Short mmCIF file of C-alpha atoms in Angstrom, two decimals:
data_model
loop_
_atom_site.label_atom_id
_atom_site.label_comp_id
_atom_site.label_asym_id
_atom_site.label_seq_id
_atom_site.Cartn_x
_atom_site.Cartn_y
_atom_site.Cartn_z
CA MET C 291 23.41 45.94 -7.36
CA THR C 292 20.78 48.40 -7.55
CA THR C 293 17.53 47.85 -9.46
CA SER C 294 15.61 50.15 -11.87
CA GLY C 295 11.82 49.69 -13.09
CA ASN C 296 8.77 48.64 -11.00
CA ALA C 297 9.08 45.00 -12.20
CA ASP C 298 12.32 44.52 -10.63
CA ARG C 299 11.16 46.33 -7.32
CA GLY C 300 8.21 43.90 -7.18
CA THR C 301 10.19 40.95 -7.57
CA ARG C 302 13.01 41.88 -4.85
CA ALA C 303 10.36 42.94 -2.21
CA ASN C 304 10.48 40.02 -0.06
CA LEU C 305 14.10 40.10 -0.36
CA PRO C 306 16.72 41.50 2.24
CA ASP C 307 18.66 44.69 0.84
CA GLU C 308 21.33 44.10 -1.01
CA ARG C 309 23.46 45.85 1.98
CA GLU C 310 21.60 43.21 4.46
CA LEU C 311 22.30 40.26 2.63
CA ALA C 312 26.11 41.17 2.12
CA PHE C 313 26.55 41.31 5.84
CA GLN C 314 24.74 37.77 6.46
CA LEU C 315 26.84 36.81 3.74
CA VAL C 316 29.86 38.05 5.13
CA THR C 317 29.03 36.90 8.42
CA SER C 318 27.42 33.25 7.60
CA SER C 319 30.79 32.53 5.42
CA ALA C 320 33.17 33.23 8.20
CA ARG C 321 31.10 30.95 10.87
CA LEU C 322 31.04 28.07 7.91
CA VAL C 323 34.77 28.46 7.64
CA ARG C 324 35.48 28.60 11.05
CA PHE C 325 33.16 25.23 11.89
CA ALA C 326 34.69 23.38 9.04
CA ALA C 327 38.24 24.00 9.93
CA ARG C 328 37.36 23.05 13.70
CA GLN C 329 35.14 20.02 12.35
CA SER C 330 38.48 19.16 10.16
CA SER C 331 40.90 16.37 10.61
CA SER C 332 43.55 18.23 8.56
CA PRO C 333 47.00 18.75 9.99
CA VAL C 334 47.13 21.62 8.03
CA PRO C 335 46.83 24.95 10.10
CA ARG C 336 44.18 27.40 9.21
CA ALA C 337 46.27 30.25 8.93
CA LEU C 338 48.71 28.70 6.50
CA ALA C 339 45.82 26.85 4.66
CA ARG C 340 44.70 30.72 4.07
CA ALA C 341 47.91 31.91 3.02
CA LEU C 342 48.37 29.41 0.68
CA SER C 343 45.08 30.14 -0.82
CA VAL C 344 46.00 33.90 -1.24
CA ILE C 345 49.27 33.04 -2.98
CA ASN C 346 47.44 30.55 -5.27
CA GLU C 347 44.68 33.25 -6.34
CA LEU C 348 47.36 36.03 -6.59
CA GLY C 349 49.72 33.91 -8.52
CA GLU C 350 53.33 34.58 -7.72
CA PRO C 351 53.00 37.44 -5.54
CA ARG C 352 55.51 39.62 -3.86
CA ILE C 353 55.14 39.80 0.22
CA SER C 354 53.26 42.85 0.03
CA ASP C 355 51.10 41.73 -2.23
CA ILE C 356 50.20 38.97 0.19
CA ALA C 357 49.87 41.46 2.97
CA ALA C 358 47.47 43.83 1.04
CA ALA C 359 45.54 40.84 -0.25
CA ASP C 360 44.90 39.19 3.26
CA ARG C 361 44.96 42.78 4.99
CA ILE C 362 47.96 41.96 7.31
CA SER C 363 51.24 43.32 8.27
CA GLN C 364 54.25 42.73 6.23
CA PRO C 365 55.99 41.10 9.07
CA THR C 366 52.95 38.95 9.57
CA ALA C 367 53.11 37.80 5.81
CA THR C 368 56.81 38.06 5.93
CA THR C 369 55.85 34.75 8.82
CA LEU C 370 53.84 33.19 7.08
CA VAL C 371 55.69 32.40 3.50
CA GLN C 372 58.63 31.41 5.90
CA LYS C 373 56.85 28.92 7.62
CA LEU C 374 55.19 27.72 3.94
CA GLU C 375 58.59 27.97 2.46
CA GLU C 376 59.89 25.52 5.96
CA ARG C 377 57.06 23.15 4.72
CA GLY C 378 57.98 22.98 1.29
CA TRP C 379 54.75 24.66 0.02
CA VAL C 380 55.87 27.66 -1.27
CA ALA C 381 59.64 29.07 -3.18
CA ARG C 382 60.78 32.29 -3.62
CA THR C 383 61.73 33.60 -6.97
CA THR C 384 63.90 36.64 -8.12
CA ASP C 385 60.90 39.03 -9.85
CA PRO C 386 62.10 39.24 -13.98
CA ARG C 387 60.75 42.68 -14.05
CA ASP C 388 62.75 43.95 -10.86
CA ALA C 389 66.11 41.70 -9.53
CA ARG C 390 65.87 43.32 -6.07
CA ALA C 391 62.06 42.03 -5.68
CA VAL C 392 61.23 38.47 -4.69
CA ARG C 393 58.14 36.24 -5.68
CA ILE C 394 56.48 33.88 -3.99
CA HIS C 395 55.22 30.93 -5.79
CA ILE C 396 53.28 27.52 -4.70
CA THR C 397 54.73 24.58 -5.29
CA GLN C 398 52.79 21.13 -5.98
CA ALA C 399 53.41 20.15 -2.62
CA GLY C 400 51.47 23.27 -1.45
CA ARG C 401 48.77 22.82 -3.98
CA ASP C 402 48.68 19.13 -2.58
CA ALA C 403 48.29 20.67 0.77
CA ILE C 404 45.58 23.01 -0.43
CA THR C 405 43.62 20.43 -1.58
CA GLU C 406 43.93 18.09 1.31
CA PHE C 407 43.08 21.02 3.78
CA ARG C 408 39.64 21.86 1.30
CA LYS C 409 38.92 18.26 0.92
CA SER C 410 39.25 17.65 4.75
CA ALA C 411 37.07 20.52 5.51
CA ALA C 412 34.71 19.29 3.04
CA ASP C 413 34.51 16.41 4.62
CA ALA C 414 33.62 17.81 8.13
CA LEU C 415 30.64 19.40 6.49
CA VAL C 416 28.99 16.43 4.99
CA PRO C 417 27.43 15.71 7.93
CA ALA C 418 25.61 18.90 8.38
CA LEU C 419 24.78 19.14 4.83
CA GLY C 420 23.18 15.89 5.46
CA ALA C 421 20.65 16.98 8.21
CA LEU C 422 19.03 19.32 5.39
CA ASP C 423 16.38 18.71 3.18
CA GLU C 424 15.95 18.38 -0.20
CA ALA C 425 14.72 21.69 -0.77
CA ASP C 426 17.18 23.47 1.16
CA LEU C 427 20.10 21.75 -0.21
CA ALA C 428 18.43 22.90 -3.19
CA ALA C 429 18.46 26.52 -2.63
CA LEU C 430 22.03 26.02 -1.56
CA THR C 431 23.39 24.77 -4.32
CA ARG C 432 21.79 27.62 -5.89
CA GLY C 433 23.25 30.17 -3.65
CA VAL C 434 27.06 28.59 -4.20
CA GLN C 435 26.56 28.71 -7.89
CA ALA C 436 25.47 32.18 -7.45
CA LEU C 437 28.29 33.16 -5.19
CA ASN C 438 30.82 31.47 -7.44
CA THR C 439 28.98 33.77 -10.33
CA MET C 440 29.78 36.83 -8.27
CA LEU C 441 33.16 36.04 -7.57
CA GLU C 442 34.06 35.10 -11.22
CA HIS C 443 33.89 38.69 -12.09
CA GLN C 444 36.44 39.88 -9.22
CA ASN C 445 40.20 40.30 -9.49
CA PRO C 446 41.95 38.97 -6.19
CA GLN C 447 43.80 42.16 -5.99
CA GLU C 448 40.90 44.25 -6.28
CA ASP C 449 39.72 42.46 -3.07
CA THR C 450 42.39 44.23 -0.99
CA ALA C 451 40.45 47.47 -1.23
#
């Protein structure tokens, strides 16, 4: 985002530039996810939870869509899908527009696994959040709301670029 006008520049004078903020956001969010996963009691492996989340966001993707969205190789995506399928968390269906293609859809058991993983990770963060004062909790709440607003305007398939 760029700003125009002196008033906007004045209100942003004490903020890091957008590139630095983006760098900090990526770094901190990755650390947060790793921390939550380490502290979590969920038996769901993080790689499978991530793959399930990608499939859930994309709807009924092809293997190549999963690979592109998660920036992994197609063989790696195939292996992850096989592991998810073995657990009953995804199923393969024929693409109605191309009988040669296969689509991957998440099952109810897969949705339940994502929910369990996320709840366990959230529970693991509660003690760390409890250590923050009210002002920091309020700021974090506003930050999460702003992040969600930013992400609502993004197409998950555009994230592959």
